[in-house]
Structures are given as C-alpha cells and as structure tokens.
mmCIF file of C-alpha atoms in Angstrom:
data_model
loop_
_atom_site.group_PDB
_atom_site.id
_atom_site.type_symbol
_atom_site.label_atom_id
_atom_site.label_comp_id
_atom_site.label_asym_id
_atom_site.label_seq_id
_atom_site.Cartn_x
_atom_site.Cartn_y
_atom_site.Cartn_z
ATOM 1 C CA MET U 1 -0.006 -0.064 -0.035
ATOM 2 C CA ARG U 2 1.248 3.366 -0.953
ATOM 3 C CA ARG U 3 2.188 5.578 1.960
ATOM 4 C CA PRO U 4 1.733 9.344 1.295
ATOM 5 C CA SER U 5 4.511 11.689 2.483
ATOM 6 C CA ARG U 6 1.788 13.769 5.295
ATOM 7 C CA PRO U 7 -1.599 13.032 5.843
ATOM 8 C CA SER U 8 -3.757 14.965 3.595
ATOM 9 C CA TRP U 9 -5.937 15.954 6.600
ATOM 10 C CA LEU U 10 -3.439 18.290 8.299
ATOM 11 C CA PRO U 11 -3.015 21.351 6.234
ATOM 12 C CA LEU U 12 -6.013 23.423 5.715
ATOM 13 C CA ASP U 13 -7.784 23.292 2.521
ATOM 14 C CA PRO U 14 -6.536 25.713 0.078
ATOM 15 C CA TYR U 15 -9.876 27.232 -0.251
ATOM 16 C CA VAL U 16 -10.372 27.546 3.354
ATOM 17 C CA LEU U 17 -7.043 29.424 3.778
ATOM 18 C CA ALA U 18 -8.365 31.699 0.964
ATOM 19 C CA LEU U 19 -11.624 32.375 2.834
ATOM 20 C CA LEU U 20 -9.788 33.202 6.033
ATOM 21 C CA GLY U 21 -7.666 35.604 3.976
ATOM 22 C CA THR U 22 -10.549 37.494 2.612
ATOM 23 C CA VAL U 23 -11.880 37.502 6.232
ATOM 24 C CA GLY U 24 -8.513 39.128 7.358
ATOM 25 C CA LEU U 25 -8.809 41.818 4.250
ATOM 26 C CA ALA U 26 -12.209 42.866 5.290
ATOM 27 C CA ALA U 27 -11.187 43.239 9.217
ATOM 28 C CA LEU U 28 -8.226 45.631 7.818
ATOM 29 C CA PHE U 29 -9.910 47.158 4.520
ATOM 30 C CA PRO U 30 -13.499 46.795 5.147
ATOM 31 C CA ALA U 31 -15.967 48.418 2.450
ATOM 32 C CA ARG U 32 -17.909 51.784 3.691
ATOM 33 C CA GLY U 33 -19.961 54.195 2.081
ATOM 34 C CA ALA U 34 -20.468 54.208 -1.425
ATOM 35 C CA GLY U 35 -17.734 51.320 -1.786
ATOM 36 C CA ALA U 36 -19.906 49.207 0.580
ATOM 37 C CA ALA U 37 -23.121 49.734 -1.488
ATOM 38 C CA VAL U 38 -21.311 48.629 -4.590
ATOM 39 C CA ALA U 39 -19.448 46.274 -3.058
ATOM 40 C CA GLN U 40 -23.098 44.721 -2.168
ATOM 41 C CA GLY U 41 -24.617 45.170 -5.112
ATOM 42 C CA VAL U 42 -21.951 43.356 -7.373
ATOM 43 C CA ALA U 43 -22.307 40.763 -3.907
ATOM 44 C CA THR U 44 -26.007 40.834 -5.108
ATOM 45 C CA ALA U 45 -25.348 40.006 -8.859
ATOM 46 C CA ALA U 46 -22.582 37.577 -7.918
ATOM 47 C CA VAL U 47 -24.821 35.303 -6.028
ATOM 48 C CA ALA U 48 -27.785 35.352 -8.631
ATOM 49 C CA LEU U 49 -25.075 34.221 -10.835
ATOM 50 C CA LEU U 50 -24.064 31.660 -8.595
ATOM 51 C CA PHE U 51 -27.280 29.694 -8.527
ATOM 52 C CA PHE U 52 -27.803 30.306 -12.102
ATOM 53 C CA LEU U 53 -24.752 28.002 -12.477
ATOM 54 C CA TYR U 54 -25.880 25.623 -10.195
ATOM 55 C CA GLY U 55 -28.911 25.161 -11.896
ATOM 56 C CA ALA U 56 -27.726 24.679 -15.042
ATOM 57 C CA ARG U 57 -25.407 22.012 -13.848
ATOM 58 C CA LEU U 58 -27.612 20.182 -12.285
ATOM 59 C CA SER U 59 -28.944 17.006 -14.395
ATOM 60 C CA THR U 60 -32.687 16.777 -13.609
ATOM 61 C CA ARG U 61 -33.044 13.500 -15.334
ATOM 62 C CA GLU U 62 -30.142 11.900 -13.037
ATOM 63 C CA ALA U 63 -31.801 13.094 -10.211
ATOM 64 C CA LEU U 64 -35.226 12.146 -11.205
ATOM 65 C CA ASP U 65 -33.588 8.166 -11.772
ATOM 66 C CA GLY U 66 -31.978 8.420 -8.326
ATOM 67 C CA LEU U 67 -35.554 8.525 -6.883
ATOM 68 C CA ARG U 68 -35.576 4.726 -7.394
ATOM 69 C CA HIS U 69 -33.239 4.852 -4.573
ATOM 70 C CA TRP U 70 -36.106 6.904 -2.220
ATOM 71 C CA ARG U 71 -35.057 5.269 1.151
ATOM 72 C CA LEU U 72 -31.725 6.271 1.589
ATOM 73 C CA HIS U 73 -32.842 9.668 0.040
ATOM 74 C CA LEU U 74 -35.332 10.247 2.623
ATOM 75 C CA THR U 75 -32.560 9.295 5.457
ATOM 76 C CA VAL U 76 -30.401 11.987 4.301
ATOM 77 C CA LEU U 77 -32.836 14.551 3.892
ATOM 78 C CA THR U 78 -34.290 13.803 7.236
ATOM 79 C CA CYS U 79 -30.756 14.114 8.887
ATOM 80 C CA THR U 80 -29.946 17.158 7.237
ATOM 81 C CA PHE U 81 -33.336 18.824 7.300
ATOM 82 C CA VAL U 82 -34.844 17.139 10.404
ATOM 83 C CA VAL U 83 -32.158 15.698 13.228
ATOM 84 C CA PHE U 84 -29.662 19.121 12.786
ATOM 85 C CA PRO U 85 -32.170 21.518 13.064
ATOM 86 C CA VAL U 86 -33.482 19.499 16.069
ATOM 87 C CA LEU U 87 -30.126 19.594 17.508
ATOM 88 C CA GLY U 88 -29.650 23.200 17.106
ATOM 89 C CA LEU U 89 -32.357 23.884 18.848
ATOM 90 C CA ALA U 90 -31.519 22.098 21.856
ATOM 91 C CA ALA U 91 -28.238 23.919 21.686
ATOM 92 C CA ARG U 92 -30.239 26.934 23.367
ATOM 93 C CA ALA U 93 -29.609 25.378 26.514
ATOM 94 C CA LEU U 94 -26.211 26.625 26.326
ATOM 95 C CA VAL U 95 -27.100 30.365 25.775
ATOM 96 C CA PRO U 96 -25.715 32.366 27.381
ATOM 97 C CA GLY U 97 -23.433 30.234 29.249
ATOM 98 C CA VAL U 98 -21.469 28.683 26.643
ATOM 99 C CA LEU U 99 -23.158 30.638 23.207
ATOM 100 C CA THR U 100 -23.896 34.240 22.853
ATOM 101 C CA PRO U 101 -27.634 34.926 21.231
ATOM 102 C CA PRO U 102 -25.915 35.484 17.769
ATOM 103 C CA LEU U 103 -23.285 32.663 17.973
ATOM 104 C CA HIS U 104 -26.440 30.282 18.758
ATOM 105 C CA SER U 105 -28.283 31.741 15.225
ATOM 106 C CA GLY U 106 -25.404 31.190 13.374
ATOM 107 C CA LEU U 107 -24.843 27.331 14.918
ATOM 108 C CA LEU U 108 -28.902 26.911 14.502
ATOM 109 C CA PHE U 109 -28.310 28.429 10.837
ATOM 110 C CA LEU U 110 -25.378 25.849 10.024
ATOM 111 C CA CYS U 111 -27.895 23.323 11.098
ATOM 112 C CA LEU U 112 -30.308 24.250 8.495
ATOM 113 C CA VAL U 113 -28.194 24.576 5.423
ATOM 114 C CA PRO U 114 -27.980 21.396 2.781
ATOM 115 C CA SER U 115 -25.551 18.883 2.519
ATOM 116 C CA THR U 116 -22.203 18.887 0.446
ATOM 117 C CA ILE U 117 -22.012 16.913 -2.790
ATOM 118 C CA GLN U 118 -18.305 16.991 -3.950
ATOM 119 C CA SER U 119 -16.504 16.293 -0.596
ATOM 120 C CA SER U 120 -19.319 13.671 0.063
ATOM 121 C CA ILE U 121 -18.739 12.011 -2.713
ATOM 122 C CA ALA U 122 -14.882 12.041 -2.240
ATOM 123 C CA PHE U 123 -15.121 10.511 0.865
ATOM 124 C CA THR U 124 -17.595 7.909 0.122
ATOM 125 C CA SER U 125 -15.220 6.678 -2.629
ATOM 126 C CA ILE U 126 -12.577 6.836 0.150
ATOM 127 C CA ALA U 127 -14.517 4.650 1.980
ATOM 128 C CA ARG U 128 -15.477 2.435 -0.699
ATOM 129 C CA GLY U 129 -19.281 2.939 -0.178
ATOM 130 C CA ASN U 130 -22.089 3.543 -2.671
ATOM 131 C CA VAL U 131 -20.851 6.762 -4.864
ATOM 132 C CA PRO U 132 -23.737 7.034 -6.977
ATOM 133 C CA ALA U 133 -26.111 7.210 -4.028
ATOM 134 C CA ALA U 134 -23.917 9.968 -2.677
ATOM 135 C CA ILE U 135 -24.132 12.160 -5.663
ATOM 136 C CA CYS U 136 -27.995 11.704 -5.934
ATOM 137 C CA ALA U 137 -28.233 12.398 -2.246
ATOM 138 C CA GLY U 138 -26.396 15.713 -2.265
ATOM 139 C CA SER U 139 -28.290 16.749 -5.370
ATOM 140 C CA PHE U 140 -31.456 16.554 -3.745
ATOM 141 C CA SER U 141 -30.550 17.966 -0.548
ATOM 142 C CA SER U 142 -28.939 21.152 -2.499
ATOM 143 C CA LEU U 143 -31.862 21.421 -4.668
ATOM 144 C CA ALA U 144 -34.162 20.978 -1.627
ATOM 145 C CA GLY U 145 -32.022 23.290 0.404
ATOM 146 C CA ILE U 146 -32.880 26.176 -1.713
ATOM 147 C CA VAL U 147 -36.581 26.267 -0.354
ATOM 148 C CA LEU U 148 -36.361 24.658 2.980
ATOM 149 C CA THR U 149 -33.037 26.773 4.397
ATOM 150 C CA PRO U 150 -34.865 29.851 3.692
ATOM 151 C CA LEU U 151 -38.278 28.778 5.292
ATOM 152 C CA LEU U 152 -36.439 26.994 8.305
ATOM 153 C CA ALA U 153 -34.655 30.093 8.552
ATOM 154 C CA ALA U 154 -37.604 32.301 8.605
ATOM 155 C CA GLY U 155 -39.640 29.760 10.979
ATOM 156 C CA LEU U 156 -36.784 28.927 13.736
ATOM 157 C CA LEU U 157 -34.716 31.815 13.490
ATOM 158 C CA GLY U 158 -37.153 34.839 13.226
ATOM 159 C CA GLY U 159 -36.345 38.129 13.604
ATOM 160 C CA GLY U 160 -34.883 38.129 16.794
ATOM 161 C CA ALA U 161 -30.802 37.926 17.539
ATOM 162 C CA GLY U 162 -30.061 38.840 13.890
ATOM 163 C CA GLY U 163 -32.016 35.935 12.622
ATOM 164 C CA PRO U 164 -33.918 36.308 9.177
ATOM 165 C CA SER U 165 -37.770 37.675 9.066
ATOM 166 C CA SER U 166 -40.704 36.251 7.125
ATOM 167 C CA GLY U 167 -39.728 39.044 4.674
ATOM 168 C CA SER U 168 -36.659 36.977 4.021
ATOM 169 C CA VAL U 169 -38.530 34.561 2.065
ATOM 170 C CA PRO U 170 -39.824 36.488 -1.002
ATOM 171 C CA LYS U 171 -36.196 37.763 -1.250
ATOM 172 C CA ILE U 172 -34.885 34.446 -1.549
ATOM 173 C CA ALA U 173 -37.124 33.492 -4.233
ATOM 174 C CA LEU U 174 -35.889 36.441 -6.106
ATOM 175 C CA GLN U 175 -32.028 36.493 -6.064
ATOM 176 C CA LEU U 176 -31.720 32.240 -5.196
ATOM 177 C CA LEU U 177 -34.677 30.353 -6.673
ATOM 178 C CA LEU U 178 -35.888 32.261 -9.584
ATOM 179 C CA PRO U 179 -31.954 32.318 -10.963
ATOM 180 C CA PHE U 180 -31.921 28.827 -10.119
ATOM 181 C CA LEU U 181 -34.718 27.966 -12.020
ATOM 182 C CA LEU U 182 -33.784 29.786 -14.872
ATOM 183 C CA GLY U 183 -30.646 27.449 -14.978
ATOM 184 C CA GLN U 184 -32.572 24.714 -15.055
ATOM 185 C CA LEU U 185 -34.401 26.234 -17.949
ATOM 186 C CA LEU U 186 -31.485 26.844 -20.102
ATOM 187 C CA ARG U 187 -29.352 24.026 -19.149
ATOM 188 C CA PRO U 188 -29.915 21.992 -22.908
ATOM 189 C CA ARG U 189 -28.644 24.750 -24.410
ATOM 190 C CA LEU U 190 -25.509 25.575 -22.167
ATOM 191 C CA GLY U 191 -24.520 22.067 -21.027
ATOM 192 C CA GLY U 192 -21.834 21.589 -23.568
ATOM 193 C CA PHE U 193 -20.488 24.789 -22.695
ATOM 194 C CA LEU U 194 -20.269 24.127 -19.159
ATOM 195 C CA VAL U 195 -18.780 20.920 -19.841
ATOM 196 C CA ARG U 196 -15.914 22.988 -22.184
ATOM 197 C CA HIS U 197 -15.246 25.838 -19.620
ATOM 198 C CA LYS U 198 -15.805 23.530 -16.026
ATOM 199 C CA ALA U 199 -12.407 24.694 -14.726
ATOM 200 C CA VAL U 200 -12.732 28.549 -15.567
ATOM 201 C CA LEU U 201 -16.533 28.441 -13.840
ATOM 202 C CA GLY U 202 -14.750 26.898 -10.655
ATOM 203 C CA TYR U 203 -12.868 29.832 -10.442
ATOM 204 C CA VAL U 204 -16.151 31.801 -10.743
ATOM 205 C CA ASP U 205 -17.836 30.232 -7.783
ATOM 206 C CA ARG U 206 -15.251 30.232 -5.969
ATOM 207 C CA GLY U 207 -14.655 34.152 -6.910
ATOM 208 C CA SER U 208 -18.471 34.996 -6.213
ATOM 209 C CA ILE U 209 -18.478 33.151 -2.861
ATOM 210 C CA LEU U 210 -15.208 35.056 -1.581
ATOM 211 C CA LEU U 211 -16.922 38.324 -2.594
ATOM 212 C CA VAL U 212 -19.991 37.271 -0.476
ATOM 213 C CA VAL U 213 -17.912 36.743 2.476
ATOM 214 C CA TYR U 214 -15.562 40.158 2.219
ATOM 215 C CA THR U 215 -19.138 42.014 1.904
ATOM 216 C CA ALA U 216 -20.574 40.453 4.865
ATOM 217 C CA PHE U 217 -17.451 40.541 6.926
ATOM 218 C CA SER U 218 -16.737 43.860 5.699
ATOM 219 C CA ALA U 219 -20.643 44.993 7.254
ATOM 220 C CA GLY U 220 -19.908 43.091 10.157
ATOM 221 C CA MET U 221 -17.131 45.637 10.865
ATOM 222 C CA ALA U 222 -19.186 48.563 10.174
ATOM 223 C CA ALA U 223 -21.689 47.409 12.478
ATOM 224 C CA GLY U 224 -19.204 46.598 15.422
ATOM 225 C CA ILE U 225 -20.288 43.162 15.886
ATOM 226 C CA TRP U 226 -16.960 41.594 16.172
ATOM 227 C CA HIS U 227 -16.511 43.426 19.745
ATOM 228 C CA ARG U 228 -18.856 41.236 21.121
ATOM 229 C CA VAL U 229 -16.995 37.819 20.425
ATOM 230 C CA SER U 230 -13.984 36.702 22.843
ATOM 231 C CA ALA U 231 -11.483 34.074 22.420
ATOM 232 C CA GLY U 232 -13.434 31.829 25.178
ATOM 233 C CA ARG U 233 -16.914 32.183 22.935
ATOM 234 C CA LEU U 234 -14.781 30.857 19.986
ATOM 235 C CA GLY U 235 -13.538 28.219 21.738
ATOM 236 C CA GLY U 236 -16.908 27.195 23.150
ATOM 237 C CA LEU U 237 -18.675 27.457 19.769
ATOM 238 C CA LEU U 238 -15.481 24.784 18.987
ATOM 239 C CA ALA U 239 -16.476 22.743 21.494
ATOM 240 C CA VAL U 240 -20.016 22.758 20.548
ATOM 241 C CA GLU U 241 -19.823 22.047 16.799
ATOM 242 C CA ALA U 242 -16.992 19.151 17.625
ATOM 243 C CA VAL U 243 -20.096 17.121 19.774
ATOM 244 C CA LEU U 244 -22.439 17.993 16.826
ATOM 245 C CA LEU U 245 -20.570 16.674 14.544
ATOM 246 C CA ALA U 246 -19.545 13.797 16.802
ATOM 247 C CA VAL U 247 -23.645 12.911 17.393
ATOM 248 C CA MET U 248 -24.497 13.539 13.584
ATOM 249 C CA LEU U 249 -21.590 10.887 12.912
ATOM 250 C CA LEU U 250 -22.807 8.159 15.301
ATOM 251 C CA VAL U 251 -26.597 8.809 14.527
ATOM 252 C CA THR U 252 -25.989 8.698 10.427
ATOM 253 C CA TRP U 253 -23.910 5.199 10.960
ATOM 254 C CA TYR U 254 -26.087 3.228 13.741
ATOM 255 C CA GLY U 255 -29.509 4.799 12.231
ATOM 256 C CA ALA U 256 -28.720 3.502 8.798
ATOM 257 C CA LYS U 257 -27.938 -0.019 9.917
ATOM 258 C CA ARG U 258 -30.950 0.180 12.104
ATOM 259 C CA LEU U 259 -32.953 1.084 8.813
ATOM 260 C CA GLY U 260 -31.534 -2.106 7.271
ATOM 261 C CA PHE U 261 -29.042 -0.731 5.122
ATOM 262 C CA GLY U 262 -26.009 -2.160 3.805
ATOM 263 C CA ARG U 263 -22.597 -1.374 4.576
ATOM 264 C CA ALA U 264 -22.056 0.680 1.184
ATOM 265 C CA ASP U 265 -25.434 2.746 1.962
ATOM 266 C CA ARG U 266 -24.570 3.265 5.193
ATOM 267 C CA ILE U 267 -21.211 4.680 4.044
ATOM 268 C CA ALA U 268 -22.943 7.354 1.700
ATOM 269 C CA ILE U 269 -25.794 7.896 4.116
ATOM 270 C CA GLN U 270 -22.715 8.847 6.821
ATOM 271 C CA PHE U 271 -20.948 11.203 4.804
ATOM 272 C CA ALA U 272 -23.757 12.882 3.087
ATOM 273 C CA GLY U 273 -26.128 13.199 5.955
ATOM 274 C CA SER U 274 -23.540 14.574 8.626
ATOM 275 C CA LYS U 275 -22.343 17.236 6.274
ATOM 276 C CA LYS U 276 -23.237 20.907 5.611
ATOM 277 C CA SER U 277 -22.195 23.086 2.913
ATOM 278 C CA LEU U 278 -20.372 26.065 3.346
ATOM 279 C CA ALA U 279 -20.915 27.140 -0.707
ATOM 280 C CA ALA U 280 -24.677 26.917 -0.440
ATOM 281 C CA GLY U 281 -25.000 28.561 3.006
ATOM 282 C CA LEU U 282 -22.913 31.363 2.786
ATOM 283 C CA PRO U 283 -24.858 33.137 -0.393
ATOM 284 C CA MET U 284 -27.656 32.475 1.557
ATOM 285 C CA ALA U 285 -26.588 34.007 4.747
ATOM 286 C CA SER U 286 -25.605 37.313 2.914
ATOM 287 C CA VAL U 287 -29.459 37.245 1.701
ATOM 288 C CA LEU U 288 -31.276 36.397 4.857
ATOM 289 C CA PHE U 289 -28.961 37.951 7.730
ATOM 290 C CA GLY U 290 -27.845 41.003 5.715
ATOM 291 C CA ALA U 291 -25.197 43.021 7.946
ATOM 292 C CA GLN U 292 -25.323 40.213 10.517
ATOM 293 C CA ALA U 293 -23.894 37.570 7.928
ATOM 294 C CA GLY U 294 -20.472 37.740 8.532
ATOM 295 C CA LEU U 295 -21.160 36.696 12.597
ATOM 296 C CA ALA U 296 -23.883 33.841 11.475
ATOM 297 C CA VAL U 297 -21.536 32.318 8.721
ATOM 298 C CA LEU U 298 -18.460 31.695 11.378
ATOM 299 C CA PRO U 299 -19.938 28.635 13.139
ATOM 300 C CA LEU U 300 -20.681 27.064 9.301
ATOM 301 C CA MET U 301 -16.877 28.319 8.186
ATOM 302 C CA LEU U 302 -15.503 26.535 11.171
ATOM 303 C CA PHE U 303 -17.494 23.761 10.863
ATOM 304 C CA HIS U 304 -16.775 23.173 7.606
ATOM 305 C CA GLN U 305 -13.265 22.826 8.165
ATOM 306 C CA MET U 306 -13.601 20.748 10.842
ATOM 307 C CA GLN U 307 -16.065 18.111 8.781
ATOM 308 C CA LEU U 308 -13.360 17.848 6.387
ATOM 309 C CA MET U 309 -10.568 16.990 8.426
ATOM 310 C CA VAL U 310 -12.398 14.478 10.659
ATOM 311 C CA CYS U 311 -14.353 12.660 7.616
ATOM 312 C CA ALA U 312 -10.817 12.637 6.313
ATOM 313 C CA VAL U 313 -9.605 10.337 8.909
ATOM 314 C CA LEU U 314 -12.832 8.514 9.278
ATOM 315 C CA ALA U 315 -13.291 7.447 5.562
ATOM 316 C CA ARG U 316 -9.949 6.229 5.582
ATOM 317 C CA ARG U 317 -10.747 4.422 8.448
ATOM 318 C CA ARG U 318 -13.802 2.795 6.827
ATOM 319 C CA ALA U 319 -11.796 1.754 3.816
ATOM 320 C CA GLY U 320 -9.340 -0.294 5.762
ATOM 321 C CA ASP U 321 -11.821 -1.911 7.634
ATOM 322 C CA ALA U 322 -13.375 -2.648 3.613
ATOM 323 C CA GLY U 323 -9.783 -3.551 2.791
ATOM 324 C CA ALA U 324 -9.438 -5.820 5.703
ATOM 325 C CA ALA U 325 -12.549 -7.804 5.226
ATOM 326 C CA LEU U 326 -11.762 -8.125 1.362
ATOM 327 C CA GLY U 327 -7.992 -9.171 1.891
ATOM 328 C CA VAL U 328 -7.648 -6.387 -0.737
ATOM 329 C CA PRO U 329 -5.490 -2.878 -0.063
ATOM 330 C CA ALA U 330 -7.489 0.226 0.858
ATOM 331 C CA GLU U 331 -7.646 3.136 -1.970
ATOM 332 C CA ALA U 332 -5.336 5.589 -2.664
ATOM 333 C CA GLU U 333 -6.208 8.753 -0.935
ATOM 334 C CA LEU U 334 -7.352 11.599 -2.614
ATOM 335 C CA PRO U 335 -5.169 15.270 -2.279
ATOM 336 C CA ALA U 336 -6.926 17.474 0.284
ATOM 337 C CA GLY U 337 -7.642 19.985 -2.601
ATOM 338 C CA ARG U 338 -10.076 17.342 -4.083
ATOM 339 C CA VAL U 339 -12.107 16.688 -0.927
ATOM 340 C CA ALA U 340 -13.353 20.474 -0.520
ATOM 341 C CA GLU U 341 -16.845 21.270 -2.289
ATOM 342 C CA VAL U 342 -16.940 23.895 -5.243
ATOM 343 C CA SER U 343 -20.485 24.321 -5.674
ATOM 344 C CA PRO U 344 -23.654 22.454 -4.606
ATOM 345 C CA GLY U 345 -23.876 21.692 -7.990
ATOM 346 C CA PRO U 346 -22.301 18.481 -9.740
ATOM 347 C CA GLN U 347 -19.530 19.141 -11.946
ATOM 348 C CA HIS U 348 -19.935 16.171 -14.198
ATOM 349 C CA PRO U 349 -22.325 13.414 -15.321
ATOM 350 C CA GLU U 350 -23.555 11.506 -12.497
ATOM 351 C CA PRO U 351 -23.750 7.817 -12.531
ATOM 352 C CA ARG U 352 -27.189 6.398 -11.568
ATOM 353 C CA ALA U 353 -28.090 5.404 -8.360
ATOM 354 C CA ARG U 354 -28.440 1.785 -7.232
#
C-alpha cells in the first residue's frame, strides 16, 4: 500500500485559507460608504449568477433517476433538515453560558443548510461506499435546501438575535430560486459550454463566494459586531460543533444500520447526512442576515473545516476496514484539495443510483 508523505487532512484546505484571507482583508480594509453599496450590489449579482450556474449544472434527468433509491435519500434529507435542526434548537440551552445569542443563531443556521456534494462523493469513494447514491443524495439535498433552508430559517430564527424575518422568503425566491430555475430551463443549451469551461466556471464559483464573504464581514466590521465575540466564546463554539459533528456521525452510521441499509449505503448516508455545505450556506446567509451575516456564517466556516478533517480520517478508516474484510489494500487517498466542495451542483454527469 502506498504511503503518502504526509496525511492530507493535516493542512487547511486551500480554499478555506482563501476564505480566512478574505476575512482578514475585510477586517483590515472593510468596504464603507459608497464603496460598501457598490460591493453589496456586485455581491448580489454574483449570488444570482452563482445559483444560475447551479441550476444549469444540475442534471434533472439523473436526479429523477436517483429517486429509485428513495429510502436512502429520504434518510439523508431527514438527517439534514430534521435531526440537525433539532440539535441546533437543543443548543439553545447553552445560551448564555457557552454561546451568545448571535453565535447560537449562526449555529442554528449551520444546522439548516443543505449537505455537500463533492466532498461527500470523495469521502464515500475513499471509504468504498455507494458513490452514485452519494451523488444523488447530495443533489437532492442541495435542491431541497434552496426552498427549505430559508423557510426553516424564517420559522426557527425569526427576526430576533440577528435572524431573518418572514420577509426574507420572497427575497430568497427572487435572488436564489428564480436564477436557479432559469439555469434549469437553459441547461439543454448551456450543457456543452459548461462542460468545456468547467475549470473556469469553478473559479467563478469561488470568486463569487469570496466576494460574498468580503461584503458580509465588511458589514460586520462597520456594525461593530466582532467586539461581542471573545476568544473564550469561540472556544466554546468549537467544542459545541465538535460534539454536534460527533453526534451526527454516530446517528447516521448506527441509525442507517437500524434501518437495514447495507455497508456501502451506510457509508453514503454517513458522509452525506453529517455534512453541511459552505458553498450553499454563505450566499444564503448574505441574503437572509444582511449586516449580521459575518457573525452568522462564522459557525458554518468553522464546521466546514472540522468536517473535512474528521471525515478524511474516518473515510480512510472505513476503507481500511473494508480492505481487511476483502483482503485487498485500501484505495489511494485523494489530495486535500479534492475533498473540498466547489459548489452544491455536480460538475460532471452522475452515474445512476442503485
């Protein structure tokens, strides 16, 4: 078995480093006055473009084909939009002892966003799980999240503690859902172009999200929200998120076993049902939270890196268990950059789910 020179989970993902650098840039040089208005306008247009591209990439035919494995997808959706939110609501008991109300709002928002696609696929593949099921489950979660995340956020967060109001739902429909549906309608004409320029469009995705992060954290600096977060509170947030991730990994693994799923399906359920999409959550937060978005997305950014590191170790352990059972070596590891998601839409034709 090939031994890599260093574990791929140790360094921060390069895109996470870019996100942290963008946060630092916003802290040192926040957009103010007329510049802030221009940056916000460009960010709004970038978010609309981002979801247009998501819609243009998602294969409707393959997603419908994947419905044949409906029990697995329903299990992932339940973990993502039911179990996670219940745990987020339960964390309210930690306010104000461990979490401040704004940090709890951010944690609860983290529990409402959809699952990832690409990192779930990568980890499922490393662990020798049901990759087609992971692709379809992630696609369904992303599609459902465009509607469910803003509705759940408006219902569970309300207008208090920097949360969104019910008026955010029409705003979401205009800025996110409408471009997504337009992308779906134009997908037959744009499919070939998207395939030929996949790498370039990946930079558009990343650049759009970085712009959203910059405007969100700039607005936070202008509003002075960062003076309300201490190092102790951040440490408490990390501890809570570590417990949250551990609970979801256990629930998805042993819950899927109780439901009668085989090992390959359990792996797909664990990696798709225990993870949250940074790429989908950041644009939604910018629309839902406005000036409070910087603090609201902090829990999601921390959880994103934590899930990559923990799931990278877990995936190799699952692969080793499978290899020992089959008498064959585990699959070679993917580089660290391959496990980070670029967007919540698939970048290639998906194989059909079993």
